[in-house]
Short mmCIF file of C-alpha atoms in Angstrom, two decimals:
data_model
loop_
_atom_site.label_atom_id
_atom_site.label_comp_id
_atom_site.label_asym_id
_atom_site.label_seq_id
_atom_site.Cartn_x
_atom_site.Cartn_y
_atom_site.Cartn_z
CA UNK A 158 173.99 46.18 12.00
CA UNK A 159 173.28 45.85 15.70
CA UNK A 160 170.20 43.86 16.67
CA UNK A 161 168.41 44.99 19.79
CA UNK A 162 166.02 42.21 20.71
CA UNK A 163 164.24 43.92 23.58
CA UNK A 164 164.60 46.47 26.30
CA UNK A 165 163.42 46.05 29.86
CA UNK A 166 163.12 49.30 31.73
CA UNK A 167 162.87 48.96 35.48
CA UNK A 168 161.77 52.14 37.15
CA UNK A 169 162.68 52.30 40.80
CA UNK A 170 160.85 54.74 43.01
CA UNK A 171 163.61 55.09 45.53
CA UNK A 172 161.19 56.31 48.17
CA UNK A 173 159.43 52.93 48.22
CA UNK A 174 160.17 49.27 47.57
CA UNK A 175 157.96 48.68 44.55
CA UNK A 176 159.48 48.20 41.11
CA UNK A 177 157.60 48.49 37.83
CA UNK A 178 158.63 46.63 34.69
CA UNK A 179 158.23 47.88 31.14
CA UNK A 180 159.05 46.09 27.89
CA UNK A 181 159.79 48.21 24.85
CA UNK A 182 160.85 47.28 21.31
CA UNK A 183 163.70 49.35 19.94
CA UNK A 184 164.32 50.07 16.24
CA UNK A 185 167.39 47.98 15.41
CA UNK A 186 168.50 50.52 12.83
CA UNK A 187 168.83 53.20 15.49
CA UNK A 188 170.21 51.58 18.65
CA UNK A 189 171.22 53.56 21.69
CA UNK A 190 175.00 53.67 21.47
CA UNK A 191 175.81 55.66 24.57
CA UNK A 192 173.90 55.19 27.80
CA UNK A 193 175.07 58.00 30.00
CA UNK A 194 172.91 57.19 32.97
CA UNK A 195 175.12 55.28 35.36
CA UNK A 196 173.43 52.21 36.79
CA UNK A 197 172.16 52.66 40.33
CA UNK A 198 174.77 53.45 42.90
CA UNK A 199 173.31 52.46 46.21
CA UNK A 200 174.60 55.64 47.76
CA UNK A 201 171.82 57.43 45.88
CA UNK A 202 169.18 55.36 47.66
CA UNK A 203 169.49 57.73 50.58
CA UNK A 204 167.62 60.32 48.56
CA UNK A 205 164.06 59.47 49.52
CA UNK A 206 162.29 61.01 46.53
CA UNK A 207 164.87 60.28 43.82
CA UNK A 208 164.05 57.97 40.93
CA UNK A 209 166.43 56.09 38.64
CA UNK A 210 166.07 54.31 35.35
CA UNK A 211 167.85 51.01 35.05
CA UNK A 212 168.22 49.51 31.61
CA UNK A 213 168.33 45.74 31.15
CA UNK A 214 168.52 44.36 27.64
CA UNK A 215 169.95 41.76 25.35
CA UNK A 216 172.12 42.58 22.34
CA UNK A 217 173.69 40.46 19.65
CA UNK A 218 176.91 42.19 18.68
CA UNK A 219 177.64 42.88 15.01
CA UNK A 220 180.79 41.70 13.28
CA UNK A 221 182.06 45.24 12.85
CA UNK A 222 183.62 47.01 15.81
CA UNK A 223 181.64 49.56 17.77
CA UNK A 224 182.28 51.07 21.17
CA UNK A 225 179.56 50.43 23.73
CA UNK A 226 179.41 52.60 26.82
CA UNK A 227 177.47 51.52 29.87
CA UNK A 228 177.80 52.72 33.45
CA UNK A 229 179.54 49.52 34.52
CA UNK A 230 182.19 49.75 31.79
CA UNK A 231 184.62 52.51 32.66
CA UNK A 232 186.35 53.67 29.45
CA UNK A 233 184.05 51.56 27.26
CA UNK A 234 183.17 47.87 27.31
CA UNK A 235 185.79 45.38 26.10
CA UNK A 236 185.85 44.75 22.36
CA UNK A 237 186.30 41.48 20.51
CA UNK A 238 184.64 38.05 20.31
CA UNK A 239 181.60 39.19 18.34
CA UNK A 240 178.49 37.05 17.99
CA UNK A 241 177.87 36.72 21.71
CA UNK A 242 175.12 38.29 23.82
CA UNK A 243 175.52 41.33 26.04
CA UNK A 244 173.31 41.45 29.11
CA UNK A 245 172.99 44.72 31.01
CA UNK A 246 171.53 44.58 34.47
CA UNK A 247 171.34 46.88 37.45
CA UNK A 248 174.41 45.34 39.08
CA UNK A 249 176.59 44.48 36.08
CA UNK A 250 177.08 44.14 32.35
CA UNK A 251 178.39 40.90 30.87
CA UNK A 252 179.13 39.33 27.50
CA UNK A 253 177.77 35.79 27.40
CA UNK A 254 178.85 32.84 25.24
CA UNK A 255 176.03 30.30 25.02
CA UNK A 256 178.29 27.70 23.41
CA UNK A 257 180.57 27.66 26.44
CA UNK A 258 177.80 28.46 28.95
CA UNK A 259 180.06 31.15 30.32
CA UNK A 260 180.49 34.88 30.54
CA UNK A 261 183.35 36.05 28.35
CA UNK A 262 183.65 39.14 30.51
CA UNK A 263 181.66 40.88 33.21
CA UNK A 264 181.97 44.50 34.30
CA UNK A 265 180.69 46.06 37.50
CA UNK A 266 181.16 49.05 39.78
CA UNK A 267 181.64 48.64 43.53
CA UNK A 268 181.00 51.40 46.05
CA UNK A 269 181.03 51.45 49.83
CA UNK A 270 177.23 51.60 49.76
CA UNK A 271 176.81 48.58 47.48
CA UNK A 272 178.77 46.20 49.72
CA UNK A 273 176.76 44.40 52.38
CA UNK A 274 176.45 41.32 54.56
CA UNK A 275 175.45 38.34 52.43
CA UNK A 276 175.22 35.61 55.06
CA UNK A 277 171.40 35.62 55.10
CA UNK A 278 170.92 36.04 51.34
CA UNK A 279 170.00 33.21 48.99
CA UNK A 280 172.69 31.80 46.73
CA UNK A 281 170.38 29.48 44.81
CA UNK A 282 171.00 29.33 41.07
CA UNK A 283 168.34 31.26 39.12
CA UNK A 284 167.38 30.43 35.54
CA UNK A 285 168.15 33.25 33.13
CA UNK A 286 165.38 33.62 30.55
CA UNK A 287 167.59 35.85 28.39
CA UNK A 288 169.93 33.00 27.40
CA UNK A 289 169.03 29.61 25.95
CA UNK A 290 172.09 27.72 27.24
CA UNK A 291 173.40 28.11 30.79
CA UNK A 292 174.55 26.04 33.72
CA UNK A 293 171.83 24.23 35.66
CA UNK A 294 171.71 22.65 39.10
CA UNK A 295 171.97 19.26 37.39
CA UNK A 296 175.16 20.28 35.59
CA UNK A 297 176.71 21.20 38.93
CA UNK A 298 175.66 18.08 40.83
CA UNK A 299 179.11 16.47 40.78
CA UNK A 300 181.23 19.50 41.65
CA UNK A 301 182.32 18.31 45.09
CA UNK A 302 183.74 15.05 43.73
CA UNK A 303 185.90 17.03 41.28
CA UNK A 304 186.98 19.52 43.96
CA UNK A 305 185.26 22.46 42.25
CA UNK A 306 182.67 24.91 43.53
CA UNK A 307 179.98 26.98 41.85
CA UNK A 308 181.11 30.56 41.89
CA UNK A 309 180.12 33.87 40.31
CA UNK A 310 181.90 36.31 38.06
CA UNK A 311 180.19 39.18 39.89
CA UNK A 312 180.28 38.47 43.64
CA UNK A 313 177.24 38.60 45.88
CA UNK A 314 178.93 40.50 48.72
CA UNK A 315 179.71 43.44 46.42
CA UNK A 316 175.96 44.02 45.93
CA UNK A 317 174.50 42.66 49.16
CA UNK A 318 173.77 46.23 50.23
CA UNK A 319 171.56 46.92 47.21
CA UNK A 320 167.98 45.98 46.24
CA UNK A 321 169.25 44.06 43.20
CA UNK A 322 171.65 41.64 44.90
CA UNK A 323 169.68 38.65 43.56
CA UNK A 324 170.89 39.41 40.02
CA UNK A 325 174.23 37.80 40.80
CA UNK A 326 172.45 34.43 41.16
CA UNK A 327 171.45 34.30 37.49
CA UNK A 328 172.92 31.27 35.72
CA UNK A 329 174.58 33.55 33.15
CA UNK A 330 176.76 34.91 35.98
CA UNK A 331 177.69 31.44 37.25
CA UNK A 332 181.02 29.75 36.70
CA UNK A 333 182.99 26.78 37.98
CA UNK A 334 186.14 27.46 39.98
CA UNK A 335 188.54 25.16 41.82
CA UNK A 336 188.04 25.04 45.56
CA UNK A 337 191.65 26.02 46.21
CA UNK A 338 191.46 29.09 43.97
CA UNK A 339 188.11 30.21 45.38
CA UNK A 340 189.31 29.93 48.97
CA UNK A 341 192.77 31.32 48.29
CA UNK A 342 193.92 33.99 45.84
CA UNK A 343 190.47 34.78 44.43
CA UNK A 344 189.02 35.36 47.87
CA UNK A 345 192.07 37.38 48.89
CA UNK A 346 191.74 39.77 45.97
CA UNK A 347 188.01 40.27 46.56
CA UNK A 348 188.70 41.03 50.22
CA UNK A 349 191.42 43.54 49.28
CA UNK A 350 189.13 45.11 46.69
CA UNK A 351 186.42 45.71 49.27
CA UNK A 352 188.97 47.36 51.53
CA UNK A 353 190.05 49.56 48.62
CA UNK A 354 186.47 50.74 48.12
CA UNK A 355 186.55 52.26 51.59
CA UNK A 356 189.25 54.64 50.33
CA UNK A 357 187.93 55.27 46.82
CA UNK A 358 184.60 56.71 45.72
CA UNK A 359 184.14 53.83 43.31
CA UNK A 360 186.13 50.93 41.91
CA UNK A 361 185.43 49.30 38.54
CA UNK A 362 186.11 45.64 37.85
CA UNK A 363 186.45 43.61 34.66
CA UNK A 364 186.53 39.85 35.08
CA UNK A 365 185.94 36.76 32.99
CA UNK A 366 186.83 33.21 32.02
CA UNK A 367 189.59 32.12 29.67
CA UNK A 368 189.61 28.84 27.74
CA UNK A 369 193.11 27.98 26.52
CA UNK A 370 192.96 26.77 22.93
CA UNK A 371 195.92 24.41 23.39
CA UNK A 372 194.93 23.01 26.79
CA UNK A 373 193.30 19.64 27.29
CA UNK A 374 189.63 20.40 28.01
CA UNK A 375 188.45 19.66 31.54
CA UNK A 376 184.78 18.70 31.63
CA UNK A 377 182.20 18.48 34.39
CA UNK A 378 181.18 14.88 35.03
CA UNK A 379 177.49 15.91 35.14
CA UNK A 380 177.76 18.96 32.93
CA UNK A 381 176.63 17.68 29.52
CA UNK A 382 179.95 18.60 27.94
CA UNK A 383 180.47 21.83 29.90
CA UNK A 384 184.11 22.79 29.69
CA UNK A 385 185.64 24.15 32.87
CA UNK A 386 187.52 27.45 32.34
CA UNK A 387 191.30 27.13 32.35
CA UNK A 388 191.91 30.57 33.84
CA UNK A 389 190.18 33.68 35.06
CA UNK A 390 191.21 37.30 34.81
CA UNK A 391 190.38 40.33 36.89
CA UNK A 392 191.23 43.97 36.20
CA UNK A 393 190.58 46.57 38.90
CA UNK A 394 190.32 50.20 37.80
CA UNK A 395 189.70 53.67 39.20
CA UNK A 396 188.29 56.69 37.39
CA UNK A 397 191.71 58.36 37.20
CA UNK A 398 193.21 55.40 35.32
CA UNK A 399 195.01 53.54 38.10
CA UNK A 400 194.70 49.82 37.52
CA UNK A 401 195.77 46.36 38.66
CA UNK A 402 195.52 43.18 36.60
CA UNK A 403 195.60 39.51 37.63
CA UNK A 404 195.50 36.08 35.96
CA UNK A 405 194.27 33.07 37.96
CA UNK A 406 194.99 29.53 36.70
CA UNK A 407 192.42 27.00 37.89
CA UNK A 408 195.10 24.86 39.51
CA UNK A 409 196.33 27.68 41.77
CA UNK A 410 197.11 26.28 45.22
CA UNK A 411 195.20 27.66 48.19
CA UNK A 412 198.31 29.20 49.77
CA UNK A 413 199.19 31.33 46.71
CA UNK A 414 198.70 35.06 47.31
CA UNK A 415 196.82 37.12 44.75
CA UNK A 416 199.82 39.44 44.47
CA UNK A 417 201.82 36.53 43.02
CA UNK A 418 199.35 36.37 40.12
CA UNK A 419 199.81 39.88 38.78
CA UNK A 420 199.65 40.21 35.00
CA UNK A 421 199.95 42.74 32.21
CA UNK A 422 196.75 43.87 30.53
CA UNK A 423 198.34 42.99 27.19
CA UNK A 424 198.79 39.40 28.39
CA UNK A 425 195.13 39.17 29.36
CA UNK A 426 194.13 40.61 25.98
CA UNK A 427 196.27 38.05 24.15
CA UNK A 428 194.81 35.11 26.08
CA UNK A 429 191.19 36.28 26.04
CA UNK A 430 190.94 37.82 22.58
CA UNK A 431 189.54 41.01 24.13
CA UNK A 432 190.65 44.62 23.86
CA UNK A 433 190.10 46.72 26.97
CA UNK A 434 189.37 50.42 27.46
CA UNK A 435 188.52 51.41 23.85
CA UNK A 436 187.21 54.80 25.01
CA UNK A 437 189.87 55.62 27.60
CA UNK A 438 190.26 59.35 28.19
CA UNK A 439 193.31 58.96 30.46
CA UNK A 440 196.36 56.72 30.40
CA UNK A 441 195.67 53.44 32.19
CA UNK A 442 198.65 52.55 34.36
CA UNK A 443 199.22 49.48 36.53
CA UNK A 444 199.84 51.53 39.66
CA UNK A 445 197.02 50.30 41.91
CA UNK A 446 198.79 47.23 43.29
CA UNK A 447 199.92 48.80 46.59
CA UNK A 448 196.29 49.69 47.36
CA UNK A 449 195.47 45.98 47.01
CA UNK A 450 198.19 44.81 49.37
CA UNK A 451 200.89 44.22 46.76
CA UNK A 452 204.35 45.76 46.75
CA UNK A 453 206.06 46.59 43.47
#
């Protein structure tokens, strides 16, 4: 049984700036299993009279396996790790683990129109009312002393050109990443991804945190027991099935290139406990690396 706690429907009149909010209860015995409306692509904002329906809701996954299809999740959302909460917003979909105060995975679509200049946008952490446990400003107070930075699974720049850029500041999208990784390989891949979007109609991204079961837990000094992720993964995908996959250890030195951190999807699945692309209609092949600056 799937339990749908609530639906928030945000109706955007794309010819104006006002947004209206609606809250609707959905019969848990008859959940919507396939949302075919793709979440707003900012390219469509150029149509002055167009309207779009953006669905934002909270789900507790059942123990049995079901395939969930949302616009952010090309070929179906990742399966596995039941019992967590799925949050669907205009900019992204993510699976959230309240025990770890971390997203298990996040999925989002990047287009040329969604990317923007983020230098003047707020990066302040925003409380997420949909989750009961999440990182707070107090948890993050001692980051600098530990050489970590607050980061985001879904990056601000990728949605700075949209009206819903502020969604990336929700605490459920926050994570802790080493300064060297953030300024090195992670930044390099994000930069290459944005360049790729200029040549592709759309690029889909799956990313998330990995906690190694055999690793010694690293804790934030001010984080009330918050465990710092041991690794991160990122899978980049196009609609025709071309993909690239990467694994980022926290201790990655700043000079390491993202191309040196290539990985197999099977390796990411084994480490994360997730299964990707359950509804794939084409063969997914790791052939996108050259488009991200990597030679074979």
